[in-house]
Short mmCIF file of C-alpha atoms and ligand atoms in Angstrom, two decimals:
data_model
loop_
_atom_site.label_atom_id
_atom_site.label_comp_id
_atom_site.label_asym_id
_atom_site.label_seq_id
_atom_site.Cartn_x
_atom_site.Cartn_y
_atom_site.Cartn_z
CA MET A 1 -24.95 16.44 -22.84
CA LYS A 2 -23.33 17.60 -19.59
CA ILE A 3 -21.03 14.93 -18.25
CA LEU A 4 -19.10 14.82 -14.97
CA ILE A 5 -15.89 12.80 -14.69
CA THR A 6 -14.60 12.27 -11.16
CA GLY A 7 -10.87 11.67 -11.37
CA GLY A 8 -10.93 13.43 -14.73
CA ALA A 9 -7.31 14.63 -14.49
CA GLY A 10 -6.12 11.06 -14.12
CA PHE A 11 -4.78 8.82 -16.82
CA ILE A 12 -8.06 7.28 -18.05
CA GLY A 13 -10.22 10.23 -16.96
CA SER A 14 -8.30 12.74 -19.05
CA HIS A 15 -8.55 10.57 -22.17
CA LEU A 16 -12.27 10.13 -21.54
CA ALA A 17 -12.67 13.90 -21.15
CA GLU A 18 -10.95 14.44 -24.50
CA TYR A 19 -13.16 11.87 -26.22
CA LEU A 20 -16.42 13.19 -24.77
CA LEU A 21 -15.48 16.76 -25.72
CA ALA A 22 -14.76 15.64 -29.28
CA GLN A 23 -18.27 14.17 -29.36
CA GLY A 24 -19.64 17.65 -28.58
CA ASN A 25 -20.46 17.20 -24.89
CA HIS A 26 -19.87 19.62 -22.03
CA VAL A 27 -17.35 17.98 -19.72
CA PHE A 28 -16.92 18.74 -16.04
CA VAL A 29 -13.97 17.30 -14.19
CA ILE A 30 -13.32 17.05 -10.48
CA ASP A 31 -9.93 15.82 -9.36
CA ASP A 32 -7.84 16.35 -6.24
CA LEU A 33 -4.60 15.72 -8.17
CA SER A 34 -3.59 13.02 -5.67
CA THR A 35 -2.62 10.70 -8.50
CA GLY A 36 -3.90 12.77 -11.43
CA ALA A 37 -1.98 15.73 -12.84
CA ILE A 38 -2.88 19.12 -14.19
CA GLU A 39 -0.62 18.46 -17.22
CA ASN A 40 -3.09 15.77 -18.28
CA ILE A 41 -5.81 18.35 -18.87
CA VAL A 42 -4.01 21.65 -19.63
CA HIS A 43 -4.58 21.19 -23.35
CA LEU A 44 -8.35 21.03 -22.72
CA LYS A 45 -8.57 24.32 -20.84
CA GLU A 46 -9.06 26.35 -24.03
CA ASN A 47 -12.21 24.44 -24.88
CA PRO A 48 -15.26 26.45 -23.74
CA ARG A 49 -17.13 23.18 -23.10
CA PHE A 50 -14.48 22.00 -20.63
CA HIS A 51 -14.72 22.88 -16.93
CA TYR A 52 -12.56 21.62 -14.11
CA THR A 53 -12.55 21.80 -10.35
CA ILE A 54 -9.50 20.91 -8.30
CA ASP A 55 -11.06 19.41 -5.21
CA THR A 56 -11.77 16.09 -3.60
CA ILE A 57 -15.09 14.31 -4.06
CA MET A 58 -15.07 14.01 -0.25
CA ASN A 59 -15.97 17.73 -0.30
CA ILE A 60 -19.65 16.98 -0.50
CA GLN A 61 -20.70 20.50 -1.39
CA ALA A 62 -18.35 20.71 -4.36
CA ALA A 63 -19.32 17.23 -5.53
CA ALA A 64 -23.06 17.97 -5.07
CA GLU A 65 -22.94 21.11 -7.22
CA LEU A 66 -21.24 19.24 -10.04
CA VAL A 67 -23.51 16.20 -9.90
CA ASP A 68 -26.51 18.59 -10.00
CA ARG A 69 -25.21 20.37 -13.10
CA CYS A 70 -24.64 17.17 -15.10
CA ASP A 71 -26.82 14.54 -16.76
CA LEU A 72 -24.34 11.66 -16.51
CA VAL A 73 -21.49 10.84 -14.11
CA TYR A 74 -18.38 8.76 -14.80
CA HIS A 75 -16.96 7.85 -11.41
CA LEU A 76 -13.27 7.22 -11.95
CA ALA A 77 -11.82 8.89 -8.85
CA ALA A 78 -10.09 6.16 -6.87
CA ALA A 79 -6.82 5.10 -5.33
CA VAL A 80 -5.23 2.75 -7.86
CA GLY A 81 -1.89 1.08 -8.47
CA VAL A 82 -0.47 -1.87 -6.56
CA ARG A 83 2.38 0.18 -5.06
CA LEU A 84 -0.01 2.84 -3.75
CA ILE A 85 -2.31 0.17 -2.34
CA VAL A 86 0.48 -1.65 -0.55
CA GLU A 87 2.01 1.57 0.80
CA SER A 88 -1.20 3.49 1.65
CA PRO A 89 -3.95 1.00 2.47
CA VAL A 90 -5.97 3.40 4.64
CA ARG A 91 -6.16 5.93 1.85
CA THR A 92 -7.09 3.22 -0.67
CA ILE A 93 -9.94 1.82 1.36
CA GLU A 94 -11.32 5.18 2.48
CA THR A 95 -11.09 6.90 -0.89
CA ASN A 96 -12.62 4.03 -2.78
CA ILE A 97 -15.51 3.25 -0.47
CA ARG A 98 -16.39 6.68 0.90
CA GLY A 99 -15.91 8.38 -2.47
CA THR A 100 -18.30 6.02 -4.21
CA GLU A 101 -20.84 6.30 -1.38
CA ILE A 102 -20.86 10.07 -1.78
CA ILE A 103 -21.23 10.02 -5.56
CA LEU A 104 -24.04 7.45 -5.53
CA GLU A 105 -25.90 9.25 -2.75
CA LEU A 106 -25.68 12.58 -4.59
CA ALA A 107 -26.59 11.09 -7.98
CA ASN A 108 -29.58 9.37 -6.43
CA LYS A 109 -31.23 12.68 -5.46
CA LYS A 110 -32.16 13.40 -9.07
CA LYS A 111 -31.48 9.91 -10.45
CA LYS A 112 -28.45 10.89 -12.53
CA LYS A 113 -26.92 7.92 -14.29
CA VAL A 114 -23.55 6.79 -12.89
CA VAL A 115 -20.97 4.70 -14.73
CA ILE A 116 -18.69 3.19 -12.09
CA ALA A 117 -15.13 2.25 -13.06
CA SER A 118 -14.31 -1.00 -11.34
CA THR A 119 -11.40 -3.30 -11.95
CA SER A 120 -10.37 -6.80 -13.02
CA GLU A 121 -8.63 -6.93 -9.65
CA VAL A 122 -12.02 -7.92 -8.14
CA TYR A 123 -11.63 -11.40 -9.65
CA GLY A 124 -8.69 -11.77 -7.28
CA LYS A 125 -6.78 -15.00 -7.58
CA ALA A 126 -9.51 -16.96 -9.31
CA SER A 127 -7.81 -19.57 -11.47
CA LYS A 128 -10.58 -20.21 -13.97
CA VAL A 129 -9.85 -18.14 -17.07
CA PRO A 130 -11.22 -16.25 -18.88
CA PHE A 131 -13.07 -14.30 -16.19
CA LYS A 132 -16.79 -13.87 -16.76
CA GLU A 133 -18.86 -11.18 -15.04
CA THR A 134 -20.92 -13.82 -13.20
CA ASP A 135 -17.88 -15.73 -11.86
CA ASP A 136 -17.04 -15.98 -8.16
CA LEU A 137 -14.54 -13.48 -6.78
CA VAL A 138 -11.62 -15.20 -5.02
CA LEU A 139 -9.87 -12.81 -2.67
CA GLY A 140 -6.94 -13.42 -0.36
CA PRO A 141 -6.85 -12.89 3.41
CA THR A 142 -7.24 -9.47 5.03
CA ASP A 143 -3.69 -9.45 6.37
CA LYS A 144 -2.42 -9.18 2.80
CA GLY A 145 -2.89 -5.51 2.00
CA ARG A 146 -3.18 -5.96 -1.74
CA TRP A 147 -6.66 -7.46 -1.44
CA SER A 148 -8.03 -4.31 0.18
CA TYR A 149 -8.21 -2.74 -3.26
CA ALA A 150 -10.22 -5.61 -4.76
CA CYS A 151 -12.43 -5.66 -1.71
CA SER A 152 -13.03 -1.90 -1.75
CA LYS A 153 -13.97 -2.01 -5.43
CA ALA A 154 -16.22 -5.04 -4.87
CA ILE A 155 -18.05 -3.04 -2.19
CA ASP A 156 -18.39 -0.18 -4.71
CA GLU A 157 -19.98 -2.62 -7.14
CA PHE A 158 -22.34 -4.03 -4.51
CA LEU A 159 -23.36 -0.54 -3.51
CA ALA A 160 -23.92 0.64 -7.08
CA LEU A 161 -26.04 -2.40 -7.90
CA ALA A 162 -27.94 -1.99 -4.64
CA TYR A 163 -28.80 1.59 -5.59
CA TRP A 164 -30.12 0.26 -8.89
CA HIS A 165 -32.20 -2.56 -7.44
CA GLU A 166 -33.48 -0.75 -4.38
CA LYS A 167 -33.75 2.86 -5.55
CA LYS A 168 -33.80 2.60 -9.35
CA LEU A 169 -30.70 4.77 -9.69
CA PRO A 170 -29.36 3.96 -13.18
CA VAL A 171 -25.83 2.57 -12.82
CA VAL A 172 -23.40 0.73 -15.08
CA VAL A 173 -20.39 -1.15 -13.67
CA VAL A 174 -17.32 -1.53 -15.85
CA ARG A 175 -14.41 -3.81 -14.87
CA LEU A 176 -11.29 -2.50 -16.56
CA PHE A 177 -8.43 -4.88 -17.34
CA ASN A 178 -4.89 -3.38 -17.34
CA THR A 179 -5.57 -0.23 -19.32
CA VAL A 180 -2.38 1.36 -20.65
CA GLY A 181 -1.29 4.29 -22.78
CA PRO A 182 0.18 7.78 -22.73
CA ARG A 183 -0.05 9.68 -19.40
CA GLN A 184 -0.06 6.53 -17.28
CA THR A 185 2.60 6.91 -14.67
CA GLY A 186 4.78 4.07 -13.43
CA GLN A 187 4.94 5.75 -10.03
CA TYR A 188 2.20 3.58 -8.52
CA GLY A 189 3.57 0.29 -9.79
CA MET A 190 2.03 -0.11 -13.26
CA VAL A 191 4.23 -2.39 -15.26
CA LEU A 192 4.25 -1.03 -18.81
CA PRO A 193 5.30 2.58 -18.18
CA ASN A 194 7.98 1.21 -15.84
CA PHE A 195 9.35 -1.25 -18.40
CA VAL A 196 9.40 1.37 -21.17
CA ARG A 197 11.13 3.89 -18.95
CA GLN A 198 13.71 1.35 -17.80
CA ALA A 199 14.35 0.21 -21.38
CA LEU A 200 14.78 3.75 -22.70
CA LEU A 201 17.13 4.69 -19.86
CA GLY A 202 19.19 1.52 -20.29
CA GLN A 203 18.34 0.43 -16.74
CA PRO A 204 17.51 -3.16 -15.80
CA ILE A 205 13.93 -4.09 -16.73
CA THR A 206 12.56 -5.40 -13.44
CA VAL A 207 10.30 -8.43 -13.82
CA PHE A 208 8.71 -9.31 -10.48
CA GLY A 209 8.51 -12.99 -9.52
CA ASP A 210 9.46 -15.45 -12.26
CA GLY A 211 7.68 -13.54 -15.04
CA THR A 212 5.29 -16.40 -15.88
CA GLN A 213 2.31 -14.41 -14.61
CA SER A 214 0.23 -13.00 -17.45
CA ARG A 215 -1.98 -10.02 -18.20
CA CYS A 216 -3.96 -8.58 -21.13
CA PHE A 217 -3.21 -4.95 -21.93
CA THR A 218 -5.79 -2.63 -23.49
CA TYR A 219 -5.03 0.70 -25.09
CA VAL A 220 -6.73 3.61 -23.41
CA SER A 221 -8.42 4.93 -26.58
CA ASP A 222 -10.21 1.58 -27.00
CA VAL A 223 -11.33 1.77 -23.38
CA VAL A 224 -12.69 5.32 -23.47
CA ARG A 225 -14.64 4.63 -26.65
CA VAL A 226 -16.53 1.79 -25.02
CA LEU A 227 -16.99 3.74 -21.78
CA ALA A 228 -18.64 6.52 -23.77
CA ASP A 229 -20.81 3.99 -25.59
CA LEU A 230 -21.94 2.15 -22.43
CA GLY A 231 -22.94 5.45 -20.83
CA GLN A 232 -25.51 5.95 -23.61
CA ARG A 233 -27.10 2.51 -23.75
CA PRO A 234 -30.25 1.86 -21.73
CA GLU A 235 -29.56 -1.91 -21.93
CA ALA A 236 -26.32 -1.42 -19.97
CA ILE A 237 -28.12 -0.14 -16.88
CA GLY A 238 -27.85 -2.42 -13.85
CA GLU A 239 -25.22 -4.53 -15.61
CA ILE A 240 -21.53 -5.35 -15.11
CA PHE A 241 -19.14 -5.43 -18.08
CA ASN A 242 -15.58 -6.65 -18.46
CA VAL A 243 -13.65 -4.28 -20.70
CA GLY A 244 -10.25 -5.32 -21.93
CA SER A 245 -8.25 -7.04 -24.58
CA ASP A 246 -8.05 -10.82 -24.64
CA GLU A 247 -4.48 -10.88 -26.02
CA GLU A 248 -2.61 -12.54 -23.15
CA VAL A 249 1.10 -12.05 -22.53
CA THR A 250 3.43 -13.18 -19.76
CA ILE A 251 5.30 -10.42 -17.98
CA LEU A 252 8.64 -11.90 -19.04
CA ASP A 253 7.53 -11.89 -22.67
CA LEU A 254 6.31 -8.31 -22.21
CA ALA A 255 9.76 -7.29 -20.94
CA GLN A 256 11.40 -8.94 -23.96
CA ARG A 257 9.04 -7.21 -26.38
CA VAL A 258 9.61 -3.80 -24.77
CA LYS A 259 13.37 -4.36 -24.96
CA ALA A 260 13.24 -5.38 -28.63
CA LEU A 261 10.85 -2.65 -29.78
CA SER A 262 12.86 0.08 -28.06
CA ALA A 263 16.18 -1.40 -29.28
CA SER A 264 17.33 -1.24 -25.67
CA SER A 265 20.52 -2.66 -24.23
CA SER A 266 18.88 -3.14 -20.81
CA ASP A 267 19.17 -6.45 -18.99
CA ILE A 268 15.99 -8.18 -17.89
CA GLN A 269 16.24 -8.77 -14.16
CA LEU A 270 14.00 -11.05 -12.08
CA VAL A 271 13.12 -9.39 -8.75
CA PRO A 272 11.52 -11.51 -5.98
CA TYR A 273 8.09 -10.23 -4.97
CA ASN A 274 9.17 -9.64 -1.37
CA GLU A 275 11.89 -7.26 -2.57
CA ALA A 276 9.41 -5.41 -4.78
CA TYR A 277 6.40 -5.21 -2.47
CA GLY A 278 7.46 -6.50 0.95
CA SER A 279 6.95 -9.92 2.46
CA GLY A 280 3.76 -11.90 2.00
CA PHE A 281 2.79 -10.22 -1.27
CA GLU A 282 0.40 -12.21 -3.44
CA ASP A 283 0.13 -11.73 -7.20
CA MET A 284 -2.40 -13.10 -9.68
CA GLN A 285 -1.03 -15.68 -12.04
CA ARG A 286 -3.35 -15.07 -14.99
CA ARG A 287 -5.88 -12.39 -15.74
CA VAL A 288 -7.87 -12.72 -18.96
CA PRO A 289 -11.32 -11.23 -19.58
CA ASP A 290 -14.26 -12.87 -21.25
CA ILE A 291 -15.48 -9.90 -23.29
CA SER A 292 -18.41 -11.55 -25.00
CA LYS A 293 -20.97 -9.56 -22.99
CA VAL A 294 -19.64 -6.10 -23.90
CA ARG A 295 -19.01 -7.27 -27.46
CA ARG A 296 -22.61 -8.43 -27.83
CA LEU A 297 -23.98 -5.10 -26.69
CA THR A 298 -21.53 -2.62 -28.24
CA GLY A 299 -19.53 -4.55 -30.83
CA PHE A 300 -16.43 -3.79 -28.73
CA CYS A 301 -13.26 -5.06 -30.32
CA PRO A 302 -9.87 -3.67 -29.23
CA THR A 303 -8.12 -2.09 -32.20
CA TYR A 304 -4.59 -1.89 -30.75
CA GLY A 305 -2.48 -5.04 -30.64
CA LEU A 306 0.23 -5.38 -28.00
CA ASP A 307 3.18 -4.38 -30.18
CA GLN A 308 1.31 -1.30 -31.37
CA ILE A 309 0.55 -0.42 -27.76
CA ILE A 310 4.18 -0.79 -26.72
CA GLU A 311 5.33 1.31 -29.69
CA ALA A 312 2.84 4.07 -28.83
CA ILE A 313 4.10 4.22 -25.25
CA ILE A 314 7.74 4.26 -26.37
CA GLU A 315 6.92 7.12 -28.73
CA TYR A 316 5.23 9.02 -25.89
CA GLU A 317 7.98 8.43 -23.31
CA ARG A 318 11.05 8.92 -25.49
CA PRO A 319 10.88 12.74 -25.83
CA ARG A 320 9.89 13.08 -22.18
CA LEU A 321 12.99 11.18 -21.10
CA ARG A 322 15.33 12.87 -23.57
CA GLY A 323 17.05 14.95 -20.88
CA GLU A 324 17.68 11.89 -18.70
CA ILE A 325 18.79 9.79 -21.69
CA GLU A 326 21.33 12.46 -22.74
CA ARG A 327 22.70 12.81 -19.21
CA GLY A 328 23.19 9.01 -19.29
N1 UDP B 27 5.35 -6.00 -12.53
C1 UDP B 27 6.68 -6.25 -12.84
N2 UDP B 27 7.57 -5.20 -12.79
C2 UDP B 27 7.19 -3.93 -12.47
C3 UDP B 27 5.84 -3.68 -12.17
C4 UDP B 27 4.93 -4.75 -12.20
O1 UDP B 27 7.06 -7.39 -13.15
O2 UDP B 27 8.06 -3.03 -12.47
C5 UDP B 27 4.40 -7.13 -12.62
C6 UDP B 27 3.44 -7.26 -11.44
O3 UDP B 27 4.00 -8.04 -10.41
C7 UDP B 27 2.25 -7.96 -12.11
C8 UDP B 27 2.25 -7.40 -13.53
O4 UDP B 27 3.57 -6.89 -13.75
O5 UDP B 27 2.44 -9.35 -12.15
C9 UDP B 27 1.25 -6.30 -13.76
O6 UDP B 27 1.43 -5.32 -12.76
P1 UDP B 27 0.61 -3.97 -12.65
O7 UDP B 27 0.93 -3.38 -11.33
O8 UDP B 27 0.84 -3.14 -13.87
O9 UDP B 27 -0.91 -4.41 -12.72
P2 UDP B 27 -1.75 -5.53 -11.93
O10 UDP B 27 -0.88 -6.29 -11.01
O11 UDP B 27 -2.79 -4.75 -11.24
O12 UDP B 27 -2.25 -6.38 -13.03
#
């Protein structure tokens, strides 16, 4: 099969490319390297079934050619990461909404199936856990920039489902919950690469707020396996799926586990949200997926537990930080 991955040089996209290649597919990647990196895909360049284009999906001609050549599209290109969202809201909103509009419009010409990567962020600050696909979305006010991400992805979902209902374009919407693993950068705010880096460098591990907020972390290889599976199942078309682990951990506990597993001497430091993200920042207290729907259809069951995930990230980061560790 010929498969296009938008954002394929990003963290999740590059792992998905690897997995789909290993299954024998031809993989086409388009990425503007805004948050992705060429290092994420260099090892794939040798593979004759791998093709990449460094360009933005806003370049309609480039995107159109690729969509035309492929049978299936994974739309992962997006502005993600709380820090990026807070610092560059215009880019977040425009990239996420316009980019998805373009991909859906192009795919619709020859009814190419599109799997849209959405996010658990769309549940917003809903307090009923676990989150089920049919639950209400509870977003904060528009003067709090963080919610622009959830809102932009919710519009993407509405649009994708509208294409399905109105134009019979086959789409699948996947809400990803805190996916982590090698190649994820801490640059845009993601907690686990930041904690591991801080622990390995002996710097304070910065827990924002009081650390009682919780998340469920899913290892990227578990995520890409189910993404690949959902792309092949006719029953998934027109549906929304939560994808994530249901092992919940508070951020303070996460910091303690990172510290212990890396045998770090770092202090754990509580940082008020306004110092981390500016005044008026709102966080979600708990975020836990109900994964019964995806489990029913695909048998999805995350194979990596949290400690294993943390260990894998430590193992990945340690050699990369060696120079900095030695310089102290
Ligand atoms: N967080 C933290 N320290 C950091 C980065 C993030 O305590 O250096 C917290 C953040 O406030 C949130 C949680 O960790 O409560 C997860 O943050 P992330 O940005 O990884 O994902 P999201 O907020 O989208 O779940």
